[in-house]
Tab-separated table of N, CA and C in Angstrom:
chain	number	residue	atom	x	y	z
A	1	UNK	N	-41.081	-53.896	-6.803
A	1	UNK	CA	-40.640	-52.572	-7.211
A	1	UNK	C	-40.246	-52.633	-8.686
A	2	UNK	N	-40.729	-51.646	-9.676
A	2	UNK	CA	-40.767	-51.517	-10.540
A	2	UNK	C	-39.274	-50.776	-11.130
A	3	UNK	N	-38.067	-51.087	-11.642
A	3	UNK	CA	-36.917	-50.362	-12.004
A	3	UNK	C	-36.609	-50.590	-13.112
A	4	UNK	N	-36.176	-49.109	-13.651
A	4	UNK	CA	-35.694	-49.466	-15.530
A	4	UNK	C	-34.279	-50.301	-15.360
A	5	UNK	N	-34.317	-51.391	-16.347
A	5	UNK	CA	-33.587	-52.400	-16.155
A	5	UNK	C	-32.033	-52.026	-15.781
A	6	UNK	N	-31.621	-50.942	-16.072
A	6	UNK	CA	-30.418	-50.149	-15.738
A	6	UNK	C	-29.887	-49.944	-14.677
A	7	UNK	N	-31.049	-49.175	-13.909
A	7	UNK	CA	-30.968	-49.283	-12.554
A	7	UNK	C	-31.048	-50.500	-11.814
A	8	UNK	N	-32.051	-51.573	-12.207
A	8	UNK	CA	-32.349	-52.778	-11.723
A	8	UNK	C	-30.834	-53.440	-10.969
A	9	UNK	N	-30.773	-53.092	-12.334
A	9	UNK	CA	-28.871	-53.905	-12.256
A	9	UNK	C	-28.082	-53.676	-11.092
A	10	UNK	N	-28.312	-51.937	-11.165
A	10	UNK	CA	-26.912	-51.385	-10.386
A	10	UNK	C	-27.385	-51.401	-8.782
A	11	UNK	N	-29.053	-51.672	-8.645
A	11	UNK	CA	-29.579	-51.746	-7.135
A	11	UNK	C	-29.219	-53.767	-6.604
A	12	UNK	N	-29.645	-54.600	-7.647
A	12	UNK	CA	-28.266	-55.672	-7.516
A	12	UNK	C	-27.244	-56.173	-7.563
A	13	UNK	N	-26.550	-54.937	-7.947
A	13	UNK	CA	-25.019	-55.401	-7.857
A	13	UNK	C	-24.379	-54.959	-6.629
A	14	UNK	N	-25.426	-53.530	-6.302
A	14	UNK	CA	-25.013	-53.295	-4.522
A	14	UNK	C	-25.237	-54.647	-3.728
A	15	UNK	N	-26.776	-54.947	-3.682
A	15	UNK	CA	-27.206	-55.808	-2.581
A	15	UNK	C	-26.503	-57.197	-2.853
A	16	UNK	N	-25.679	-57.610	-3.636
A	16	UNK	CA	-24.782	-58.465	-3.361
A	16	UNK	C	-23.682	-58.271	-2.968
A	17	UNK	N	-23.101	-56.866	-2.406
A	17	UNK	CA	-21.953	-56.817	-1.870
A	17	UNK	C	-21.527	-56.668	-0.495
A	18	UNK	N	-20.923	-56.629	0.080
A	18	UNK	CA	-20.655	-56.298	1.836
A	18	UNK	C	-20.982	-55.089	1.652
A	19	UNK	N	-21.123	-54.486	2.922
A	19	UNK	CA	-21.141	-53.193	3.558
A	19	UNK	C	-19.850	-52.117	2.919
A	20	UNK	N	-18.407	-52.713	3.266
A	20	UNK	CA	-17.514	-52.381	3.046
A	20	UNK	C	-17.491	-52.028	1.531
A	21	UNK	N	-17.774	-53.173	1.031
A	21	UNK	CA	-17.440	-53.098	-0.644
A	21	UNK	C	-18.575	-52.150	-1.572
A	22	UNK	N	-19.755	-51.915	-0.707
A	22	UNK	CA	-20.974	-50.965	-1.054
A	22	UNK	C	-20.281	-49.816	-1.288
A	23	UNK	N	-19.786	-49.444	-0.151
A	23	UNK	CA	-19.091	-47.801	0.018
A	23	UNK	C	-17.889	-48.004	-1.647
A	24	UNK	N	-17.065	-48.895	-1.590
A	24	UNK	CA	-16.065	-49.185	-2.780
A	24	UNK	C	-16.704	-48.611	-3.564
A	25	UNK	N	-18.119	-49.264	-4.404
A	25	UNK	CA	-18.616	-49.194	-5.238
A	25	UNK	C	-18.707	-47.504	-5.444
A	26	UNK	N	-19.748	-47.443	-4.550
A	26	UNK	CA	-20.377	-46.365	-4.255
A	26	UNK	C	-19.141	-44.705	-4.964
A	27	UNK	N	-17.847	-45.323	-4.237
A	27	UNK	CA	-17.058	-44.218	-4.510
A	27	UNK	C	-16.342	-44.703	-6.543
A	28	UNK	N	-16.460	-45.660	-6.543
A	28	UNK	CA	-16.067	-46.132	-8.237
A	28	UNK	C	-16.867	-45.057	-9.024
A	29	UNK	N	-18.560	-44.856	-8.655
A	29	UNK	CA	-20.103	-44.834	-9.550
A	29	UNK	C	-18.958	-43.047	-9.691
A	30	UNK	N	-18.241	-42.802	-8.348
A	30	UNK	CA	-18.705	-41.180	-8.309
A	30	UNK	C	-17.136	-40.683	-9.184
A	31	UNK	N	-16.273	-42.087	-9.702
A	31	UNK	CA	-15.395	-41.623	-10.810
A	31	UNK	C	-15.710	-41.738	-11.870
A	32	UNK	N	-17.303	-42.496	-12.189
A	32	UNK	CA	-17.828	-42.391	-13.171
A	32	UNK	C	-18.430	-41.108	-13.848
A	33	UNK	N	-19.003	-40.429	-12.986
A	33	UNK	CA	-20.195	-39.494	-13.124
A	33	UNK	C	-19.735	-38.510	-14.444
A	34	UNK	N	-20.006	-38.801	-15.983
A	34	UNK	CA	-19.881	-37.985	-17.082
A	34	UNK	C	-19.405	-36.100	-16.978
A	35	UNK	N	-18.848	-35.694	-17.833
A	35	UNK	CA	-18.549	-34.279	-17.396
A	35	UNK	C	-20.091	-33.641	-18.665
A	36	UNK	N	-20.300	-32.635	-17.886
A	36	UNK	CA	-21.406	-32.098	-18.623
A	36	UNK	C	-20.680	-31.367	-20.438
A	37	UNK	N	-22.400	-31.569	-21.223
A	37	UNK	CA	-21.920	-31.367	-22.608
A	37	UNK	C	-21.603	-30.174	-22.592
A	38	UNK	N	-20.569	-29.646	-23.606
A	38	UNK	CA	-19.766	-27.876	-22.985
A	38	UNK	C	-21.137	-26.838	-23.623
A	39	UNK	N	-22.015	-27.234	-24.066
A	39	UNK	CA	-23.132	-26.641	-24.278
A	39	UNK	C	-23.972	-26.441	-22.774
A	40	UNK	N	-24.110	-27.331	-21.949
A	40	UNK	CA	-24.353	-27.181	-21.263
A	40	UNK	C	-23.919	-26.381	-19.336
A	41	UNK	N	-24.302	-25.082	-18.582
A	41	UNK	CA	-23.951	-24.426	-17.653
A	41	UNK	C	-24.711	-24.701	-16.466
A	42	UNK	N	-23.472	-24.837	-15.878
A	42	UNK	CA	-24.218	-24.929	-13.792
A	42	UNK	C	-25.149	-24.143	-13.778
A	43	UNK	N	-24.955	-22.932	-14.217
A	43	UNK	CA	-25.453	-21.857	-14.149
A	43	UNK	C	-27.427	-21.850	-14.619
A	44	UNK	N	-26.665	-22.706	-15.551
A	44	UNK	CA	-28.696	-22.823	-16.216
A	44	UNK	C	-29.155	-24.185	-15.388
A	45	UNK	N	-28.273	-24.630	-14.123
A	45	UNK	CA	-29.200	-26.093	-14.071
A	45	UNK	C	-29.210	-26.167	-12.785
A	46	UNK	N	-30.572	-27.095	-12.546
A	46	UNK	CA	-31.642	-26.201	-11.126
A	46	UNK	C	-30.596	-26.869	-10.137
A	47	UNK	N	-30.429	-26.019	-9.265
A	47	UNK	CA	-29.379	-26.953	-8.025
A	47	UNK	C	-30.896	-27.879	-6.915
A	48	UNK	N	-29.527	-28.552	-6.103
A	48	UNK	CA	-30.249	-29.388	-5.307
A	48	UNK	C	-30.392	-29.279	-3.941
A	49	UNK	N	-30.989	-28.158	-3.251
A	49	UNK	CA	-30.228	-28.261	-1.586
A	49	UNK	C	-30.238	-28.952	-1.117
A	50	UNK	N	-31.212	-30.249	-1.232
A	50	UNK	CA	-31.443	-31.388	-0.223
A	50	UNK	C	-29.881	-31.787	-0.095
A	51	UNK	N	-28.924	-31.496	-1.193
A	51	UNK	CA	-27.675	-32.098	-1.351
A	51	UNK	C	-26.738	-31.371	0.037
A	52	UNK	N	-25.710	-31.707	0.407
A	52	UNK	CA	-25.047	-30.760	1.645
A	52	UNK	C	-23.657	-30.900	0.663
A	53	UNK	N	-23.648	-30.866	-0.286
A	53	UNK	CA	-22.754	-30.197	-1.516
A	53	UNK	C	-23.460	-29.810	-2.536
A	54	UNK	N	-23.029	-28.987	-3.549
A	54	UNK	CA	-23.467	-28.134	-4.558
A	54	UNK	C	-23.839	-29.328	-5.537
A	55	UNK	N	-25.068	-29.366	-5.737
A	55	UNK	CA	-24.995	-30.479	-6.778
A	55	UNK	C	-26.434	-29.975	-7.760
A	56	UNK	N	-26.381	-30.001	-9.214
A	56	UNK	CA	-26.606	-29.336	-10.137
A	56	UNK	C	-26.890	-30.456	-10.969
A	57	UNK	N	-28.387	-30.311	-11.685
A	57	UNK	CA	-29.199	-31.114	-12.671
A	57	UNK	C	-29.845	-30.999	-13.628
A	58	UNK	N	-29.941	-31.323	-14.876
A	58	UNK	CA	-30.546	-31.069	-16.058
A	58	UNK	C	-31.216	-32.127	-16.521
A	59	UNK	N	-32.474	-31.828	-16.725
A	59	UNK	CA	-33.055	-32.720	-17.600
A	59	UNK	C	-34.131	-32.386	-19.029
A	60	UNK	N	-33.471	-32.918	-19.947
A	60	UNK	CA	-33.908	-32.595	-21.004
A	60	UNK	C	-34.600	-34.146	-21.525
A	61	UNK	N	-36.083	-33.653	-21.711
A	61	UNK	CA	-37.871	-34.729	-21.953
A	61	UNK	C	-38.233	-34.603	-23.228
A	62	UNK	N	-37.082	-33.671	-23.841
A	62	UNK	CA	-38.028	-33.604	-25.245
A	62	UNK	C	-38.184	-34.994	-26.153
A	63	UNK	N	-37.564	-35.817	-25.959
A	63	UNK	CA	-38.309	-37.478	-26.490
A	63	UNK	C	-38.214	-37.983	-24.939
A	64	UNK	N	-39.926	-38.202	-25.012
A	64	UNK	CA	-40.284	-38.566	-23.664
A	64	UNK	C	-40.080	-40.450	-23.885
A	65	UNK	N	-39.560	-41.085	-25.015
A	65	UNK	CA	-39.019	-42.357	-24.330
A	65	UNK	C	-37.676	-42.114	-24.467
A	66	UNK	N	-36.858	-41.334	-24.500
A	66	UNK	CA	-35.402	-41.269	-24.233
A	66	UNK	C	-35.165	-40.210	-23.422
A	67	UNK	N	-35.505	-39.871	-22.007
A	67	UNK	CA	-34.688	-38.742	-21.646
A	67	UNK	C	-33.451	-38.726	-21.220
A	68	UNK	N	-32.877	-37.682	-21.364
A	68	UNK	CA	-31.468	-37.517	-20.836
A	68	UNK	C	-31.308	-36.704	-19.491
A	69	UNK	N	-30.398	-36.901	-19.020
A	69	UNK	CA	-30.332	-36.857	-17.734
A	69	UNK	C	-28.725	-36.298	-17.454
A	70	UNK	N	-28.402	-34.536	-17.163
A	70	UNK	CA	-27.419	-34.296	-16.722
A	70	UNK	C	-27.236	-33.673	-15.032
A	71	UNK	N	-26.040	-33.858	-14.803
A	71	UNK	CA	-25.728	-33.794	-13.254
A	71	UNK	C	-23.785	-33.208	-13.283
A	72	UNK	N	-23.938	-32.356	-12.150
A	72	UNK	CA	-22.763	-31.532	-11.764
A	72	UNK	C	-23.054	-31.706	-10.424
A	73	UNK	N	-21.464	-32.306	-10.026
A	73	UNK	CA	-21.584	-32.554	-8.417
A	73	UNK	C	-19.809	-32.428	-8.063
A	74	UNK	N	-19.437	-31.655	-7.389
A	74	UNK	CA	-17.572	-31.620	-7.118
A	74	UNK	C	-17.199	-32.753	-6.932
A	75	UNK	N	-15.879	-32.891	-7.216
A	75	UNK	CA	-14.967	-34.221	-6.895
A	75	UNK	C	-14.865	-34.586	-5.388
A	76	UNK	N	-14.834	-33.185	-4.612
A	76	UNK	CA	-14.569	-33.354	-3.202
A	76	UNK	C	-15.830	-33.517	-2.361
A	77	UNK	N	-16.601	-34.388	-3.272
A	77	UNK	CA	-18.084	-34.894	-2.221
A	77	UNK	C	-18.468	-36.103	-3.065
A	78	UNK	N	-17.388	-37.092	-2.445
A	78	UNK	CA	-17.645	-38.327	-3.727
A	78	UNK	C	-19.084	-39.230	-3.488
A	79	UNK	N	-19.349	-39.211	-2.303
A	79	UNK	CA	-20.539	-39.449	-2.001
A	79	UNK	C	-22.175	-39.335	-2.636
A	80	UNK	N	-21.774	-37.849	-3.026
A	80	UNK	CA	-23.010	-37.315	-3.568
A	80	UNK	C	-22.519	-37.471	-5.077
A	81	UNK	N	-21.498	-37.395	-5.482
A	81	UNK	CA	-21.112	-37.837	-7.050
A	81	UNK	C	-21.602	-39.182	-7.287
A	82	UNK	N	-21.389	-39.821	-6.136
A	82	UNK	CA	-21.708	-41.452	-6.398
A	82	UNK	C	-23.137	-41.580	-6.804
A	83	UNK	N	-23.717	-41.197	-6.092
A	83	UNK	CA	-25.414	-40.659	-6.036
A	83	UNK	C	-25.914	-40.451	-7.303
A	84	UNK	N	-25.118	-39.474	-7.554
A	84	UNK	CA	-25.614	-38.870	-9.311
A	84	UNK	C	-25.632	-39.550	-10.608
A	85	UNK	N	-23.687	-40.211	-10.393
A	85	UNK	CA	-23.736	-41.535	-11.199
A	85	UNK	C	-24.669	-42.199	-11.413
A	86	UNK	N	-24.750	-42.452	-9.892
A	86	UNK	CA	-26.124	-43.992	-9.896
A	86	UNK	C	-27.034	-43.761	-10.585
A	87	UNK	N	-28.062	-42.491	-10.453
A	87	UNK	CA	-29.126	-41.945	-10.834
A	87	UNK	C	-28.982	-41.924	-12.459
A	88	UNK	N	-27.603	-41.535	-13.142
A	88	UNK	CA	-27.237	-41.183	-13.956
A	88	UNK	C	-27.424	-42.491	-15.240
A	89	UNK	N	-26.378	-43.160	-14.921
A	89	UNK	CA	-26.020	-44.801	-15.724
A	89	UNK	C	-27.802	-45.596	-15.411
A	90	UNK	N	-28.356	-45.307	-14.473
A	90	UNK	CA	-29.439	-46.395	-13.834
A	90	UNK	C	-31.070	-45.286	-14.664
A	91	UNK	N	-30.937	-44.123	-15.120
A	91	UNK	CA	-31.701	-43.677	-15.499
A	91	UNK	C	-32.023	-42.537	-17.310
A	92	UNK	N	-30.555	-42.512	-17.474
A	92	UNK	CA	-30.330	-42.080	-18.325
A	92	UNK	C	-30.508	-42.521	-19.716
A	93	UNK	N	-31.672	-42.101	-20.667
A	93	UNK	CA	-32.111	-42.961	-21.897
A	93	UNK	C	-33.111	-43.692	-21.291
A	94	UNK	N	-33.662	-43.679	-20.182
A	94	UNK	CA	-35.462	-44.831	-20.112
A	94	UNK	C	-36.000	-43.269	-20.485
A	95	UNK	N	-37.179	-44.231	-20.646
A	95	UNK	CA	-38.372	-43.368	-20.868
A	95	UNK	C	-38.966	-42.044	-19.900
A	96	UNK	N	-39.653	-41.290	-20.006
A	96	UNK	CA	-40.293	-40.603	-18.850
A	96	UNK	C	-41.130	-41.073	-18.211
A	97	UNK	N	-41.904	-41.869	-18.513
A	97	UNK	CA	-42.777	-43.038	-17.607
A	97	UNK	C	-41.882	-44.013	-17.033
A	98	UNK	N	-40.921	-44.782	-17.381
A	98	UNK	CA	-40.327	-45.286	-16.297
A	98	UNK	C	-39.635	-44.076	-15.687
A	99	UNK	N	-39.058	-43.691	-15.544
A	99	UNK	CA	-38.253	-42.714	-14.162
A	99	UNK	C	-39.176	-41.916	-13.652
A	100	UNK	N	-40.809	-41.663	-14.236
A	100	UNK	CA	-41.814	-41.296	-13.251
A	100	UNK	C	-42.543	-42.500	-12.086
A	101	UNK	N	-42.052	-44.156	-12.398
A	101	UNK	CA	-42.322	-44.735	-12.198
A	101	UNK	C	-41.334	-45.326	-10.630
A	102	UNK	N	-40.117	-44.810	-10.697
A	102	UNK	CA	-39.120	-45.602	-9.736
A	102	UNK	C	-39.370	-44.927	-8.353
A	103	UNK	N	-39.850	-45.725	-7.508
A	103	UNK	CA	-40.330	-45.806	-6.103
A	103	UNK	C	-39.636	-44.264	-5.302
A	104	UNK	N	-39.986	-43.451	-4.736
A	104	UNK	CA	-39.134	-42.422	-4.069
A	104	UNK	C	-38.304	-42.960	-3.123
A	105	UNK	N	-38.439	-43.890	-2.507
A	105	UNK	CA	-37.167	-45.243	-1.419
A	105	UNK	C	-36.843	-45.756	-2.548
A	106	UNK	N	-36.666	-46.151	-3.468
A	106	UNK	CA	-35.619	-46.968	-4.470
A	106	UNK	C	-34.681	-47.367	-3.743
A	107	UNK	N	-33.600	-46.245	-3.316
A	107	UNK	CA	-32.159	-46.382	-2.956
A	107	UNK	C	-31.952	-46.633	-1.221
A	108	UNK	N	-33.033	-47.131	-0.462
A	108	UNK	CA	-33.003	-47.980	0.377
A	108	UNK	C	-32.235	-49.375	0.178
A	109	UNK	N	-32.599	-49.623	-1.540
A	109	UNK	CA	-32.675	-51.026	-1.885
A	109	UNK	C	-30.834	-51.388	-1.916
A	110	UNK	N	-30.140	-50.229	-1.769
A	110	UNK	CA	-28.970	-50.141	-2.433
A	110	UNK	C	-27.987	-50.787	-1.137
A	111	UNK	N	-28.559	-50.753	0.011
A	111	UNK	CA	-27.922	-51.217	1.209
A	111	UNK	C	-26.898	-50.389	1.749
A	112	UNK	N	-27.172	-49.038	1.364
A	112	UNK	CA	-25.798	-48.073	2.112
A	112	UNK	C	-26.419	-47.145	3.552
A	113	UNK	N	-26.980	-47.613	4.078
A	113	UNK	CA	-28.146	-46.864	5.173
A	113	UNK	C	-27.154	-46.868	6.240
A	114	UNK	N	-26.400	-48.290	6.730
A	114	UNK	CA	-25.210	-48.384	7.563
A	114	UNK	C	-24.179	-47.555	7.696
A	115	UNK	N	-23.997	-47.117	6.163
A	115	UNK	CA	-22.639	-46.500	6.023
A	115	UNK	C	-22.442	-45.310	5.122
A	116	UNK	N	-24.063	-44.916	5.156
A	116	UNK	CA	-24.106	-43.446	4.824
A	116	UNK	C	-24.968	-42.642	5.645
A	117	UNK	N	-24.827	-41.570	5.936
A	117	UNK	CA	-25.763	-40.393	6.846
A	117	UNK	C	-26.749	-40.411	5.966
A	118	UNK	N	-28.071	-40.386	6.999
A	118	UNK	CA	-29.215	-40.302	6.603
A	118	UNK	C	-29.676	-38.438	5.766
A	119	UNK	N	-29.004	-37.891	6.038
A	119	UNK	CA	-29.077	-36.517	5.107
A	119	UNK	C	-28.499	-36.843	3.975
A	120	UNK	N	-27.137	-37.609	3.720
A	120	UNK	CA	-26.566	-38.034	2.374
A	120	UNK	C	-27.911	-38.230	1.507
A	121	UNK	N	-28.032	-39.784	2.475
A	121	UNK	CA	-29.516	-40.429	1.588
A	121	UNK	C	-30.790	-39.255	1.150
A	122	UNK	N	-30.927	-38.307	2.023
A	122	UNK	CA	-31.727	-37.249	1.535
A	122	UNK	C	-31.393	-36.823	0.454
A	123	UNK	N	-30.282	-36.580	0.129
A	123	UNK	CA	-29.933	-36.013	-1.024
A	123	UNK	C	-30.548	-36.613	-2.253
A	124	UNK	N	-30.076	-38.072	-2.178
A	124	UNK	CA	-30.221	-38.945	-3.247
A	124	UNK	C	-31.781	-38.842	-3.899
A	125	UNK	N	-32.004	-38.831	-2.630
A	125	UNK	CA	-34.065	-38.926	-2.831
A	125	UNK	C	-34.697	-37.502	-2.968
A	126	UNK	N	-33.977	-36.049	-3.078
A	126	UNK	CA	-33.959	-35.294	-3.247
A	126	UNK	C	-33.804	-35.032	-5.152
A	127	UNK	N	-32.607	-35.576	-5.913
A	127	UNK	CA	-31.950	-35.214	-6.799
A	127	UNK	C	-33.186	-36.016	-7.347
A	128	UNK	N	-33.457	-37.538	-6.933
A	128	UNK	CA	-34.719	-37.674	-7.838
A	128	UNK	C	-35.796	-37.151	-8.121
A	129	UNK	N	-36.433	-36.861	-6.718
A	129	UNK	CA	-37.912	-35.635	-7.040
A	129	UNK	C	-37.361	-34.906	-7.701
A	130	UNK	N	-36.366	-34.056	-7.414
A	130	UNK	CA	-36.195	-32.932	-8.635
A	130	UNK	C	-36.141	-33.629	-10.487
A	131	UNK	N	-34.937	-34.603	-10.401
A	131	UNK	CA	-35.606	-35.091	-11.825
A	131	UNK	C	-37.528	-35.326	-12.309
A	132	UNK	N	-37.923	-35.710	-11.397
A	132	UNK	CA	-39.074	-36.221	-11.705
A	132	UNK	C	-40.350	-35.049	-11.948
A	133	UNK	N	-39.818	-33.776	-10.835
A	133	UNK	CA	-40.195	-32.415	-11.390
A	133	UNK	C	-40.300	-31.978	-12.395
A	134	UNK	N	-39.367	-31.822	-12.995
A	134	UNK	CA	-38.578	-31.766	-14.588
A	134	UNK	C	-39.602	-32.445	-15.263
A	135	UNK	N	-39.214	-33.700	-15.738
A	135	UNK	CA	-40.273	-34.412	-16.568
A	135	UNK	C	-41.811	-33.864	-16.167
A	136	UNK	N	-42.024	-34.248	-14.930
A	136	UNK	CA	-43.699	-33.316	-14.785
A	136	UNK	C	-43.993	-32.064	-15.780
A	137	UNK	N	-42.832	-31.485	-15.363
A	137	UNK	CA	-42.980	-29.791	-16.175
A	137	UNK	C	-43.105	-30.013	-17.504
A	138	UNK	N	-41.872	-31.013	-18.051
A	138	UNK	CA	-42.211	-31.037	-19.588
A	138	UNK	C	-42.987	-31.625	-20.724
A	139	UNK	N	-43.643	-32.309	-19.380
A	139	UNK	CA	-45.057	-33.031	-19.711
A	139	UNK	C	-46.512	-32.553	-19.695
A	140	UNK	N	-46.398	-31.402	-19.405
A	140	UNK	CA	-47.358	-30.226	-19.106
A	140	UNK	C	-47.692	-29.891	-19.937
C-alpha cells in the first residue's frame, strides 16, 4: 500500500499500539484537529453524511503538489474529529496524486475495527472519497 509518508507514520504508530491505547490515540488526533482559517465557512464546505455527526470539508488543489486540506467536525463526536485529524496531519500538503493514490481501506490498516462501529469507519472512508472528489473536480 502506497501512503504519503505522513500518513504512513500515523497508520504505524496505531498498529503498534493495543486496542485500548488505539482508541487513546484516536481521541488525542481529535484534540488535534486545527480550527478552520476565519476566511473560511461551514457554510461554503461540502458536508459529509456518511458521517453520523455534522462533519464539514474543504479542499483547496490549486497547487496540485501541495493541497490543503480543511475539516469541521464538533467537539462532542471525538471520534469523527479523530478521523479528520488523521486524514488531516496524514494528508495535508502531499500532492494531489498522492491522496488520489491512498487505498479507499487505508484505515483498516489503523486497527480500530474492534473498537469502533463499522458506520464510524464509514465515515472515515466517506470524508476521503469526498476529498478525493474535490481534487477530481479541480483537476478537470
Amino acid at each position: 500500500m502506497t501512503l504519503p509518508s505522513a500518513l504512513a507514520e500515523i497508520v504505524e504508530d496505531f498498529a503498534a499500539l493495543s486496542e485500548s491505547d488505539r482508541v487513546t490515540m484516536l481521541l488525542e488526533f481529535a484534540n488535534d484537529l486545527p480550527d478552520l482559517p476565519d476566511d473560511l465557512r461551514t457554510e461554503a464546505m461540502e458536508p459529509v453524511p456518511e458521517c453520523q455527526s455534522p462533519v464539514f470539508l474543504a479542499v483547496d488543489a490549486t497547487d496540485p503538489d501541495a493541497v490543503r486540506l480543511h475539516f469541521s467536525a464538533p467537539p462532542e463526536a471525538p471520534t469523527t474529529r479523530g478521523f479528520a485529524s488523521i486524514l488531516h496531519q496524514g494528508l495535508d500538503g502531499a500532492s494531489a496524486q498522492e491522496i488520489l493514490d491512498v487505498p479507499p481501506g487505508f484505515y483498516t490498516d489503523l486497527g480500530l475495527a474492534s473498537v469502533v462501529s463499522p458506520l464510524r469507519l464509514r465515515g472515515m472512508a466517506g470524508m476521503l472519497a469526498r476529498v478525493k472528489a474535490q481534487i477530481t473536480r479541480a483537476r478537470a
